[in-house]
Short mmCIF file of C-alpha atoms (C1' of nucleotides) in Angstrom, two decimals:
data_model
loop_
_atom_site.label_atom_id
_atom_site.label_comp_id
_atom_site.label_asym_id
_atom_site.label_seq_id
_atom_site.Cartn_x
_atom_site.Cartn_y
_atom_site.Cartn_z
CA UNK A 1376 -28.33 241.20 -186.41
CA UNK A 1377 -29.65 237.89 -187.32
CA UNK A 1378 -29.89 236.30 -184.32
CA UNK A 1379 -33.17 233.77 -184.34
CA UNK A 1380 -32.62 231.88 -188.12
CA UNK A 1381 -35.47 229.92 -187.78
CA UNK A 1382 -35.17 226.58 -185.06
CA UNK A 1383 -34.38 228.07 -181.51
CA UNK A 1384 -30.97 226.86 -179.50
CA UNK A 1385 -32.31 224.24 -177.68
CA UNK A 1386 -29.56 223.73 -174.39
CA UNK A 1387 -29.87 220.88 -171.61
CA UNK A 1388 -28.41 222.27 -168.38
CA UNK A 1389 -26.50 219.33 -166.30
CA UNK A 1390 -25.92 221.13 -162.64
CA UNK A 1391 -26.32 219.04 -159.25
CA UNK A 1392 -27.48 222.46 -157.89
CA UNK A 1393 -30.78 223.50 -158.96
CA UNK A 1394 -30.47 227.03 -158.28
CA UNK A 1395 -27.46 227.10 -160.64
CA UNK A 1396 -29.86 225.25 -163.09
CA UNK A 1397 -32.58 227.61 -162.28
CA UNK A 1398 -30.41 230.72 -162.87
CA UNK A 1399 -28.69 229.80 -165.84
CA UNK A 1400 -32.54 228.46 -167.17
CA UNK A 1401 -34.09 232.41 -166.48
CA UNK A 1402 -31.34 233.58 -167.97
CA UNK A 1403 -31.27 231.57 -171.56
CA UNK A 1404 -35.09 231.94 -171.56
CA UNK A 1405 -35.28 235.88 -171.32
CA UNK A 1406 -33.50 235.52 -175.13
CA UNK A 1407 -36.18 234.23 -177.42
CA UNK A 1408 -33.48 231.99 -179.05
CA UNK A 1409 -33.20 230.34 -176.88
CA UNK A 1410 -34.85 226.65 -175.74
CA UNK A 1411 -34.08 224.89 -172.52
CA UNK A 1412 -34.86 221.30 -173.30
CA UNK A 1413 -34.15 219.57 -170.50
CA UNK A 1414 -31.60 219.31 -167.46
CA UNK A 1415 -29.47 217.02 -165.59
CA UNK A 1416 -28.40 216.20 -161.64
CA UNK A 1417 -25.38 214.04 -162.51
CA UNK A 1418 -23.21 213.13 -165.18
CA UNK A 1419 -24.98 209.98 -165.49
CA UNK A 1420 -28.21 211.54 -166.13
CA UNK A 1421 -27.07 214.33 -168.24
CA UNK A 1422 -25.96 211.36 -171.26
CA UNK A 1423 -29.17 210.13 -171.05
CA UNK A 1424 -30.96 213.01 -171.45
CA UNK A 1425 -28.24 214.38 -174.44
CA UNK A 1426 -28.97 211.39 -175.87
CA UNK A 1427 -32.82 211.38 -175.47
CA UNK A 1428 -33.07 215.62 -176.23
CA UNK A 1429 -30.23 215.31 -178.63
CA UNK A 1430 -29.46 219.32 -178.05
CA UNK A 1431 -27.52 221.78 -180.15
CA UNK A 1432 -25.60 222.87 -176.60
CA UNK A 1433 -24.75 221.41 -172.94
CA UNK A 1434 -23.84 223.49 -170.16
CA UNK A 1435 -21.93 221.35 -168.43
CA UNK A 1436 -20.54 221.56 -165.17
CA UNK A 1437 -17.37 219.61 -164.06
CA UNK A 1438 -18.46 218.66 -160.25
CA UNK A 1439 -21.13 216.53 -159.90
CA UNK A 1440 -22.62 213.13 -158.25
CA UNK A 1441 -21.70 209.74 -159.68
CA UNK A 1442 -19.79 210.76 -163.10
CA UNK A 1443 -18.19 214.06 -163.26
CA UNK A 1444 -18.95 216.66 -165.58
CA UNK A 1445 -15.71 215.59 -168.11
CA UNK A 1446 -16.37 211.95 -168.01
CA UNK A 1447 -20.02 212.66 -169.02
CA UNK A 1448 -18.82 214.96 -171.95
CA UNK A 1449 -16.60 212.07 -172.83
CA UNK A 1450 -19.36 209.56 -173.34
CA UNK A 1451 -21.68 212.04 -175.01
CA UNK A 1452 -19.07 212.92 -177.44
CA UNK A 1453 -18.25 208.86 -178.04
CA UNK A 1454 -21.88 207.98 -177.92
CA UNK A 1455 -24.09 210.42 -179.31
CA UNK A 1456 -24.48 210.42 -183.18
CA UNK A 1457 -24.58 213.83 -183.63
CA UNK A 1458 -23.35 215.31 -180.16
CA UNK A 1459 -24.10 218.81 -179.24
CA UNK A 1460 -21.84 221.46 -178.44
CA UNK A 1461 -20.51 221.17 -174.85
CA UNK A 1462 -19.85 223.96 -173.00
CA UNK A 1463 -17.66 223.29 -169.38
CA UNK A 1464 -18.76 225.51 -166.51
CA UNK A 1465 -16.13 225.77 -163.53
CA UNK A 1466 -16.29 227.95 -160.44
CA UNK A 1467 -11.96 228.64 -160.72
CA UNK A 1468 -10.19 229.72 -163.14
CA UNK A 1469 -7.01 227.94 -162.52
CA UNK A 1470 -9.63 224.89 -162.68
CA UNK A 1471 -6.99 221.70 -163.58
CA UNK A 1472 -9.97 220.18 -165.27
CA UNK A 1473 -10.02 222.72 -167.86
CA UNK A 1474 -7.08 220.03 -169.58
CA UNK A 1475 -9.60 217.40 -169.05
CA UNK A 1476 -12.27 219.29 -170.77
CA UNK A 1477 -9.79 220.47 -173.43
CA UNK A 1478 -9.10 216.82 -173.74
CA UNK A 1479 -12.40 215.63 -173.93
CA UNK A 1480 -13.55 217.96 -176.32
CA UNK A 1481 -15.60 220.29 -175.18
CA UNK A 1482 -16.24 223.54 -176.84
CA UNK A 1483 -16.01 225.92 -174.59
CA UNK A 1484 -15.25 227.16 -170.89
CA UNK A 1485 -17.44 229.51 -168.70
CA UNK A 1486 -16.73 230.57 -165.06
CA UNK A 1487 -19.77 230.19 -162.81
CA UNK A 1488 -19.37 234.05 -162.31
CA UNK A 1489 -19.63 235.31 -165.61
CA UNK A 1490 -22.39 237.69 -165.89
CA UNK A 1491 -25.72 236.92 -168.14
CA UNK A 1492 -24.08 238.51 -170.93
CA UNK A 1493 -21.48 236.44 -171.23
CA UNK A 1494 -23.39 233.46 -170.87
CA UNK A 1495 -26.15 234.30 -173.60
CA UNK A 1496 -22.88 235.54 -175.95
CA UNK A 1497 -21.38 232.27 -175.39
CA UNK A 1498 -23.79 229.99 -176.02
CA UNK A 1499 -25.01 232.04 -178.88
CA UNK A 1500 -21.13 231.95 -180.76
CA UNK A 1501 -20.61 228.34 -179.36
CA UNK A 1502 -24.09 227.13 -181.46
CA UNK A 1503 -23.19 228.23 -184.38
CA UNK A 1504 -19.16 227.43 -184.40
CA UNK A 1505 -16.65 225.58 -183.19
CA UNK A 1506 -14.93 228.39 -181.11
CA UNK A 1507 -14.01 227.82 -177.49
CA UNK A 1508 -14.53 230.38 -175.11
CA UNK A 1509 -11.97 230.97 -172.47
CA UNK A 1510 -11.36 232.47 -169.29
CA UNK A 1511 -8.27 234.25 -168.78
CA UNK A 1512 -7.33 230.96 -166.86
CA UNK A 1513 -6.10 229.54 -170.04
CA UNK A 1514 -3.65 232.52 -170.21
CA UNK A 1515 -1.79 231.77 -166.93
CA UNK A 1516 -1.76 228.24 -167.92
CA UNK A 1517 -0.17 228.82 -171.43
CA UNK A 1518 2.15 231.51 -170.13
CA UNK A 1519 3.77 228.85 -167.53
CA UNK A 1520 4.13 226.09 -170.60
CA UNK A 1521 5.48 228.69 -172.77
CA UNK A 1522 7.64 229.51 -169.09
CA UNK A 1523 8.65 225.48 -168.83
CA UNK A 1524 10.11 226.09 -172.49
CA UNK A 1525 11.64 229.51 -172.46
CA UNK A 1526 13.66 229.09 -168.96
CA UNK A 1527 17.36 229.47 -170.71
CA UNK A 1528 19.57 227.23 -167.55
CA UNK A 1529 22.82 228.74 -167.40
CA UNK A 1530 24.72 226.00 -168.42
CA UNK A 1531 22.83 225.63 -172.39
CA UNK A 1532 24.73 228.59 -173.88
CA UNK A 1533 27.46 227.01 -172.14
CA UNK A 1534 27.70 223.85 -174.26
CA UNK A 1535 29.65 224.00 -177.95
CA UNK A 1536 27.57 222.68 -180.73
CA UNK A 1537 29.19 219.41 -180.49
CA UNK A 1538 28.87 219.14 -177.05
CA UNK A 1539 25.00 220.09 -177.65
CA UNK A 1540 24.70 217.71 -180.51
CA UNK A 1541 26.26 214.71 -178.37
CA UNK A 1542 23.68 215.54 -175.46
CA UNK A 1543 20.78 215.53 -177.75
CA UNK A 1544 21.64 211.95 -179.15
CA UNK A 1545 22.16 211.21 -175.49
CA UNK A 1546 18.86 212.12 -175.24
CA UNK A 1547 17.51 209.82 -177.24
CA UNK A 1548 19.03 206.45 -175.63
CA UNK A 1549 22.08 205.81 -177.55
CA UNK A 1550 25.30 204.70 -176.29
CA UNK A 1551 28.51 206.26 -177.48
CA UNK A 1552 29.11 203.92 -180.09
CA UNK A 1553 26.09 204.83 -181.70
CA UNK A 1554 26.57 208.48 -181.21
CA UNK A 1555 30.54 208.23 -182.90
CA UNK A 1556 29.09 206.59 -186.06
CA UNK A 1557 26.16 208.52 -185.84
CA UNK A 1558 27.59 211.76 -186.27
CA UNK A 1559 30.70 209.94 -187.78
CA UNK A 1560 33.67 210.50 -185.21
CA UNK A 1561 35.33 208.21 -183.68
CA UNK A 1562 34.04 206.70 -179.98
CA UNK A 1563 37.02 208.48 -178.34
CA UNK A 1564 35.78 211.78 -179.26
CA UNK A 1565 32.26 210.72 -178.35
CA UNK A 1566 33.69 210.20 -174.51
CA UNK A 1567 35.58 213.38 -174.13
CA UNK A 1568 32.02 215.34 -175.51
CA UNK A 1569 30.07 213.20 -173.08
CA UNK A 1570 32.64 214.30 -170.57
CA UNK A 1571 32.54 218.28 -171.03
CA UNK A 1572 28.58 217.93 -171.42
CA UNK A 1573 28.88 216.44 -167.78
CA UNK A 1574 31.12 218.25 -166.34
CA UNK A 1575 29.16 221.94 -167.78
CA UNK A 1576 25.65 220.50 -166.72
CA UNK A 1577 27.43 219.54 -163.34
CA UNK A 1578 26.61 216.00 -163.60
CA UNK A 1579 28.17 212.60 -162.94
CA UNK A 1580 26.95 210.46 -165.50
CA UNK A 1581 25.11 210.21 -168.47
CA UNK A 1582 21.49 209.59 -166.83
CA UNK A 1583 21.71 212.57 -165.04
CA UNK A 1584 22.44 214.71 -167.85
CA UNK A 1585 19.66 213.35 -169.77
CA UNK A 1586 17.31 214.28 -166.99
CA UNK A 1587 18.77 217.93 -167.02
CA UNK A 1588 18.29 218.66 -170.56
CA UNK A 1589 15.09 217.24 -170.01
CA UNK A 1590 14.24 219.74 -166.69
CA UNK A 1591 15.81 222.38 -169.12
CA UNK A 1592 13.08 221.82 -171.78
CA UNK A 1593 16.77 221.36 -173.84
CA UNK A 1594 15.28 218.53 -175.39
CA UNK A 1595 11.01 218.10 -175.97
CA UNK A 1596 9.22 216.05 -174.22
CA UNK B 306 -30.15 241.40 -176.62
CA UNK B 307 -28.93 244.97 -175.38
CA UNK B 308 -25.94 245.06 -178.23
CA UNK B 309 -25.55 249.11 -178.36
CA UNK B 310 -25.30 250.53 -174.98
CA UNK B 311 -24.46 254.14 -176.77
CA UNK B 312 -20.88 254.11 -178.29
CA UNK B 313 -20.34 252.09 -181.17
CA UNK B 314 -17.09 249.36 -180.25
CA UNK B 315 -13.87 251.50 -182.16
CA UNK B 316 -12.15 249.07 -183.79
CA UNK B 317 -8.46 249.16 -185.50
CA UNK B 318 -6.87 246.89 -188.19
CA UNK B 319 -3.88 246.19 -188.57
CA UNK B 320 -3.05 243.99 -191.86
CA UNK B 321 -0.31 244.25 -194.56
CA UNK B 322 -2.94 243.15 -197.10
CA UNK B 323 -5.11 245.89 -198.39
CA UNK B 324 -7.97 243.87 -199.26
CA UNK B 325 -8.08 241.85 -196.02
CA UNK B 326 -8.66 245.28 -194.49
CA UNK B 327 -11.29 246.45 -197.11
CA UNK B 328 -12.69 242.77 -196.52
CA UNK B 329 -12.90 243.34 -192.76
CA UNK B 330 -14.38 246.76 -192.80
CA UNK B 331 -16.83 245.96 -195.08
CA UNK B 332 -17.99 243.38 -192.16
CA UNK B 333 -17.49 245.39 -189.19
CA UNK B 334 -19.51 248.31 -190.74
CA UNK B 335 -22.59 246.06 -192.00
CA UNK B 336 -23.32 246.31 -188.09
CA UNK B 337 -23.57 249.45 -186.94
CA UNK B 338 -22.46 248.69 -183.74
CA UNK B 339 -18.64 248.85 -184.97
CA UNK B 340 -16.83 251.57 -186.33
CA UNK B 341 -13.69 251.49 -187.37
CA UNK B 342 -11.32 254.40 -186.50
CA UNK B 343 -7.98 253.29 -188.25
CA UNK B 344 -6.20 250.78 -190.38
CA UNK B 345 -2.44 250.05 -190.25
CA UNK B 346 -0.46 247.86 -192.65
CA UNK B 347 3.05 247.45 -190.25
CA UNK B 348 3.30 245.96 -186.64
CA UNK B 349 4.97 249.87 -185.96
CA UNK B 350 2.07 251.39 -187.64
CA UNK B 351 -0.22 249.84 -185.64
CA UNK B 352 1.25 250.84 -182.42
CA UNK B 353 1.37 254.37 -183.53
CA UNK B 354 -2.33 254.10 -184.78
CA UNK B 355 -3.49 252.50 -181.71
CA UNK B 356 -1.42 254.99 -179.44
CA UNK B 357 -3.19 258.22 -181.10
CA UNK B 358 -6.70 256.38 -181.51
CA UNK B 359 -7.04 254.35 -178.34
CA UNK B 360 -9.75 251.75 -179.78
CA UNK B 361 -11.64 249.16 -178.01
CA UNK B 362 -10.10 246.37 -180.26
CA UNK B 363 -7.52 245.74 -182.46
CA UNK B 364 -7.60 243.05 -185.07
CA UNK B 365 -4.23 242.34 -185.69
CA UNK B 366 -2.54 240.21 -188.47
CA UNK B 367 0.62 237.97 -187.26
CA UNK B 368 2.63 238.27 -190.35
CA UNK B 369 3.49 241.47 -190.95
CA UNK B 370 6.45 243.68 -191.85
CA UNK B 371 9.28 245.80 -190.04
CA UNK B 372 7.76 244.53 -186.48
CA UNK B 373 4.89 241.20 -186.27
CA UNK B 374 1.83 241.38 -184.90
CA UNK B 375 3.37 239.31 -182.01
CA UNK B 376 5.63 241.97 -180.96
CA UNK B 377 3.33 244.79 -181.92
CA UNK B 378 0.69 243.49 -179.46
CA UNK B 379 3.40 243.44 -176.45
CA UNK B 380 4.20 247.12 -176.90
CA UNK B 381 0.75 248.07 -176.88
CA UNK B 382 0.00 246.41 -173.60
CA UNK B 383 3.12 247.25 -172.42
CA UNK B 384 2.89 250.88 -173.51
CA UNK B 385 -0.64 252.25 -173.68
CA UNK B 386 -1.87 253.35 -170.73
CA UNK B 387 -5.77 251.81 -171.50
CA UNK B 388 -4.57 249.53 -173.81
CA UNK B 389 -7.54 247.66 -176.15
CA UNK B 390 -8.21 244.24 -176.43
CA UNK B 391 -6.67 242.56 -178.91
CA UNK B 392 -7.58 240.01 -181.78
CA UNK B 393 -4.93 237.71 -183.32
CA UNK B 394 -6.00 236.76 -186.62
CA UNK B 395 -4.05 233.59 -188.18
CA UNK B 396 -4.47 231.63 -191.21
CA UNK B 397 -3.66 228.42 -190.25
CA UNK B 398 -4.72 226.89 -187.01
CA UNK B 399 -1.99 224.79 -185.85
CA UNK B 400 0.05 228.51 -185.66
CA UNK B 401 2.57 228.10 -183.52
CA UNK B 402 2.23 231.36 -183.13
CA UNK B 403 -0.99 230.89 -181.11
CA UNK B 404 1.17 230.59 -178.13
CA UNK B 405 2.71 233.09 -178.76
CA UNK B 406 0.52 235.69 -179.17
CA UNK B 407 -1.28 234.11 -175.69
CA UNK B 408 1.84 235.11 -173.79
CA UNK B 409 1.47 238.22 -175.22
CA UNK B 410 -1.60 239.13 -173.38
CA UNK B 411 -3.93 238.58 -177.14
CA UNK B 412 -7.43 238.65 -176.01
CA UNK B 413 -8.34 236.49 -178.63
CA UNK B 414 -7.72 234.59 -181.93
CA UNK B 415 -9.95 234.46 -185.33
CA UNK B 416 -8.38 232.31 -188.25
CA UNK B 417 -9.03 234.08 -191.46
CA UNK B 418 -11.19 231.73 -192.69
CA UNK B 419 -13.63 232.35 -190.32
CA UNK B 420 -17.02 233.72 -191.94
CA UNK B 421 -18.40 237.10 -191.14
CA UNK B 422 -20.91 235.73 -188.15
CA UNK B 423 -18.27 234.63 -186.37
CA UNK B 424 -15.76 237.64 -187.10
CA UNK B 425 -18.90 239.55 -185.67
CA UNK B 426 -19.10 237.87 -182.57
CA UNK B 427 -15.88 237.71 -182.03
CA UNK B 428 -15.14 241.30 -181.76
CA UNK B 429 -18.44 241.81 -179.56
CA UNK B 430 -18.00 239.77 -177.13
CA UNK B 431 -13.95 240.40 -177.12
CA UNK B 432 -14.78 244.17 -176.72
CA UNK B 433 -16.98 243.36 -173.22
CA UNK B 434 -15.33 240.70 -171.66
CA UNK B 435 -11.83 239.51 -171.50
CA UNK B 436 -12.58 236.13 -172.91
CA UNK B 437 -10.39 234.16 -175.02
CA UNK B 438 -11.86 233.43 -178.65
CA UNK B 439 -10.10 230.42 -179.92
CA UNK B 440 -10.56 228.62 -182.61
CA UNK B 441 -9.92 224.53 -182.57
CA UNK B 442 -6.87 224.83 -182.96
CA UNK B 443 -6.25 225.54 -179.62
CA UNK B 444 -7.70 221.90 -179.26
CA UNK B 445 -4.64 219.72 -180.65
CA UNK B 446 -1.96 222.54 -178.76
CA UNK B 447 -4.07 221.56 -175.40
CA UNK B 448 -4.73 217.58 -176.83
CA UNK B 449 -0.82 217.44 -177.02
CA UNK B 450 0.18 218.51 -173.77
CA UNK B 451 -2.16 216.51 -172.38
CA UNK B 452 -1.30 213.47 -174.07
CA UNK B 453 1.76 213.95 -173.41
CA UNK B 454 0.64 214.26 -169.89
CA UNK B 455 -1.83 211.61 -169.51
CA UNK B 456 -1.30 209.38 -172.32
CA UNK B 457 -1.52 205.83 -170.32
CA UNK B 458 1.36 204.05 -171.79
CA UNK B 459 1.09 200.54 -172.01
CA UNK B 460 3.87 199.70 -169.46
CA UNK B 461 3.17 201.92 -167.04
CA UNK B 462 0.28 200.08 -165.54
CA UNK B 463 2.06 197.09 -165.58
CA UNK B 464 5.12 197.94 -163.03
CA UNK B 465 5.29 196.65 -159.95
CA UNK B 466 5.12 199.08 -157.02
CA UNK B 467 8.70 198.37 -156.20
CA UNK B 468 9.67 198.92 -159.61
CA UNK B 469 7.57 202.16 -160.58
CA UNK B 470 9.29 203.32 -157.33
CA UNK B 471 12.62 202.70 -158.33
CA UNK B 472 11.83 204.04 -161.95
CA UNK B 473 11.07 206.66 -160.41
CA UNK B 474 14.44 207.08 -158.35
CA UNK B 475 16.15 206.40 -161.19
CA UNK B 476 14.71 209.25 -162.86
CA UNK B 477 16.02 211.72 -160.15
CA UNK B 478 19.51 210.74 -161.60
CA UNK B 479 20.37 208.01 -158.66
CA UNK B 480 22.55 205.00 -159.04
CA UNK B 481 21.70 201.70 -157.94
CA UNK B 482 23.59 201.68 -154.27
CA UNK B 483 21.78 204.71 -153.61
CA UNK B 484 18.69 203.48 -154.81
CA UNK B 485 18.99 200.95 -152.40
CA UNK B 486 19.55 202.42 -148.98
CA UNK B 487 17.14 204.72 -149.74
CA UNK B 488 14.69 202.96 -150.14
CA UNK B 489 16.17 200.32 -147.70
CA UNK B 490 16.69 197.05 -149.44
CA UNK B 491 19.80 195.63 -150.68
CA UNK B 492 21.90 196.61 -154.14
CA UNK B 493 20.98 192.94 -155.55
CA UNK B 494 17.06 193.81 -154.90
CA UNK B 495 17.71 197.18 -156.88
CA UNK B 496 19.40 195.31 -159.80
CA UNK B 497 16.46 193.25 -160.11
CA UNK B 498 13.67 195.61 -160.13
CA UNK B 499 15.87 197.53 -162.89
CA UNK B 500 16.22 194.26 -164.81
CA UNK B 501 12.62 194.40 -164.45
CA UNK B 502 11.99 197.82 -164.87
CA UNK B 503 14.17 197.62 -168.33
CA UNK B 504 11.90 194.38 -169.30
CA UNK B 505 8.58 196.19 -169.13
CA UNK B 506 9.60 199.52 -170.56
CA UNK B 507 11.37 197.26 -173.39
CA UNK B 508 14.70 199.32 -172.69
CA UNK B 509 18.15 198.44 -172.87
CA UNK B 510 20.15 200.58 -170.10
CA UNK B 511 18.82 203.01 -167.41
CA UNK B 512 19.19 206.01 -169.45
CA UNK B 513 16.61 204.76 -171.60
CA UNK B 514 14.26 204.06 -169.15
CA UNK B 515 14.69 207.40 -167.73
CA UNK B 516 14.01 208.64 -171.09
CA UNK B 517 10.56 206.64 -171.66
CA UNK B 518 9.90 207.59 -168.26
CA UNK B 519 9.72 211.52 -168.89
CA UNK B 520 8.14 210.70 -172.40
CA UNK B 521 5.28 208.91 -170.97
CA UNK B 522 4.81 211.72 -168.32
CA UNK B 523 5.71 208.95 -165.70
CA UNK B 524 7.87 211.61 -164.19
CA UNK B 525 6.66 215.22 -163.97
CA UNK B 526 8.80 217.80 -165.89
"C1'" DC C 1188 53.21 235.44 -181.97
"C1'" DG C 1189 51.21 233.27 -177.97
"C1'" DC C 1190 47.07 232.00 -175.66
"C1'" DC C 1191 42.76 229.90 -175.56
"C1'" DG C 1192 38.71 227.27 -176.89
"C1'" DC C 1193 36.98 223.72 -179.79
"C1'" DC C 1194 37.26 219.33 -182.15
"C1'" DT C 1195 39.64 215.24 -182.93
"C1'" DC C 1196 41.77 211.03 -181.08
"C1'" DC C 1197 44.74 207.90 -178.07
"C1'" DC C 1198 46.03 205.27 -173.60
"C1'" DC C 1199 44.86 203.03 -168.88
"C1'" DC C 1200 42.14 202.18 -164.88
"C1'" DG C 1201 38.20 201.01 -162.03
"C1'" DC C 1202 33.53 200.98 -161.17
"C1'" DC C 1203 28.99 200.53 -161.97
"C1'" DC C 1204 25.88 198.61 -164.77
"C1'" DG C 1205 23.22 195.12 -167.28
"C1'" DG C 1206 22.58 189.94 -168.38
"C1'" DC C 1207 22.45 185.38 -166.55
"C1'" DG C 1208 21.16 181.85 -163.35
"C1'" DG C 1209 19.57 180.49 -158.79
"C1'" DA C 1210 16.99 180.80 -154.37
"C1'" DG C 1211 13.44 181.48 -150.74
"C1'" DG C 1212 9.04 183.58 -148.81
"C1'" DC C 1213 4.44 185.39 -149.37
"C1'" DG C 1214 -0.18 185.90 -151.11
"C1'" DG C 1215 -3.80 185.06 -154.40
"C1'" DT C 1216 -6.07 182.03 -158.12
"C1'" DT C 1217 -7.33 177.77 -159.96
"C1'" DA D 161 -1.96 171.40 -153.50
"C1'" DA D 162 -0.10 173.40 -157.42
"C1'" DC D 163 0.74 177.52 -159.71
"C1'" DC D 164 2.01 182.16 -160.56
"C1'" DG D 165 3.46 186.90 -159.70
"C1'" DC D 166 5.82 189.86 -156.64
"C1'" DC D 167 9.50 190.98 -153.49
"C1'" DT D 168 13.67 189.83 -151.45
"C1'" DC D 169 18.47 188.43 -151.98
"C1'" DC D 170 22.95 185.93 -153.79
"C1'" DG D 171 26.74 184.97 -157.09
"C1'" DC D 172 29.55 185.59 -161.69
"C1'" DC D 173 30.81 187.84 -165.87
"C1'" DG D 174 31.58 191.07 -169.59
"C1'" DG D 175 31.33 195.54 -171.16
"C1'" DG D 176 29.98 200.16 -171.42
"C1'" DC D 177 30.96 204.07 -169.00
"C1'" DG D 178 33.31 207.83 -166.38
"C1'" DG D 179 37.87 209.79 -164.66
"C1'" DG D 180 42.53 211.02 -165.68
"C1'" DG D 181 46.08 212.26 -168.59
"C1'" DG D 182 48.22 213.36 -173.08
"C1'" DA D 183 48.38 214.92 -177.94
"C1'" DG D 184 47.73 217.31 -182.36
"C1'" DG D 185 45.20 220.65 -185.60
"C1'" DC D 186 42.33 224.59 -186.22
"C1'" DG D 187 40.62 229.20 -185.66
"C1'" DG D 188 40.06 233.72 -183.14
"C1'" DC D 189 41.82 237.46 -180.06
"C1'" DG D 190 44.88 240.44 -177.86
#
DNA sequence: CGCCGCCTCCCCCGCCCGGCGGAGGCGGTT
DNA sequence: AACCGCCTCCGCCGGGCGGGGGAGGCGGCG
């Protein structure tokens, strides 16, 4: 395959271990392609260097000494002209900083016990695209969003399709007035919807039926 | 790099298109790393293919007759005993799909644009690890959530720590008096952090502070 | 046909809520 | 010292809201 097109991946490695950096250095540099540039203690230090080396890839990792791991790829991504590809290494899967690093736009994810493989694969793909790599942690956290919006409550199938509409506009801050000429009934009929909603979401008053359909996912946040 | 350790990576497709499968054939087999044992053009084909072949990976279309790739890709995992890891391949990015197919245990996602390099990798590094290919996509899904999550609304720093404490009592559906003993002042003190509250979230009536709450991830859903 | 659920609308009552103005104490800035 | 923001409370008022009851029309189901 045509791996080496010419210009080596050059990588900065920003670790505040330097065994990790070590490791992850022996392992880049037994691939020809490969060109550690330079590395990094802290997040501090690792935008200075990005911005001195100007790299094609950071390995990044998320704990570290004065400015984490995600606040440093947020300035390097902000900063930098043309910022590398930054690629997050955590030690757990269930990481919560993976949304930070999501957010912050880094390009990919790599658990500090993937094998050398995996790392030189990774790099490799994230150098040349935009992919991001993911640990199965990503899974478990989209399965409990997609969870969080799937959970049918009893009491939805419950509710008639006026009663539904009502608790939607509900939903959105209007008062029964609004919601009678909004759906163009008269305010009367408005109250005796707002009543069944609350009385089949077991409620006492309008607030608190908001807040259900928003626990229920009934309406998106 | 060590890419054949013996056995080529068996690979299945699975696209109602015939020349997206010629396409992606024509790609695999440049390398000869890949071969690919079997092409299906239904979600129910594919199963069946997969079940009698039992390949390494499966590069499976979302939109596709009789049963989607969605579905097809839960009965496989569901079904086959050593079941392969599976590609989702997607034209657009923001597929809503993508979450979708995540919940279904997909090992990974390629959008069809992608160009033969990364199509390449992709199925590699799918085939020996379990990561998650995505492409950026996967970057406004995450970007939402958490901007939905952290987005720092404007009025959020600016309450009071009396008042984001009854905003947030309020939000668990309680009225004023009960605001109030719990949190031990008087109903009069209650009314005027709400006033207040209702000021700085520029909100008319509890409900819709409630509302803005939850929208602004004040409140956890 | 009778029963039931849904949608529509009406009445009255009472409370809680939101809007208004006023007040005092406390701590920090200028 | 003067000022401002926050927290604490008080009163009054009007209105939206929730509870209770009643009523009629419509459609489906046994």
């Amino acid at each position: 395959m045509k791996t080496s097109d010419g210009a080596p991946i050059r990588v900065v490695l920003a670790d505040d271990e330097r065994m990790v950096r070590t490791a992850l250095r022996a392992i880049l540099e037994s691939e020809n392609e490969f060109e550690v540039a330079g590395e990094a203690a802290t997040g501090a230090e690792a935008v200075a260097v990005v911005r001195e080396l100007l790299p094609d890839v950071v390995l990044m990792d998320v704990r570290m000494p004065e400015v984490d791991g995600i606040r440093a790829t947020e300035q390097i991504l902000r900063t930098v002209a043309e910022p590398p590809r930054i690629v997050v290494v955590t030690t757990f899967e269930n990481d919560a900083y993976v949304y930070e690093a999501l957010r912050a736009g880094a390009s990919g994810f790599l658990l500090k016990r993937a094998d050398a493989d995996e790392l030189v694969q990774a790099v490799r793909l994230v150098a040349r695209s935009d992919s991001l790599l993911f640990p199965a942690a990503v899974r478990s956290l989209a399965a409990e969003h997609a969870a969080a919006r799937r959970a049918a409550p009893p009491w939805v199938a419950r509710l008639s399709g006026r009663e539904a509409d009502v608790l939607r506009l509900m939903a959105t801050g209007l008062t029964n007035a609004e919601i009678a000429s909004r759906i163009g009934v008269g305010p009367a009929t408005v109250k005796t919807h707002v009543a069944s909603v609350l009385a089949k979401t077991g409620t006492r008053d309008r607030t608190q039926a908001v807040i259900a359909a928003y626990e229920a996912g009934f309406v998106g946040t």
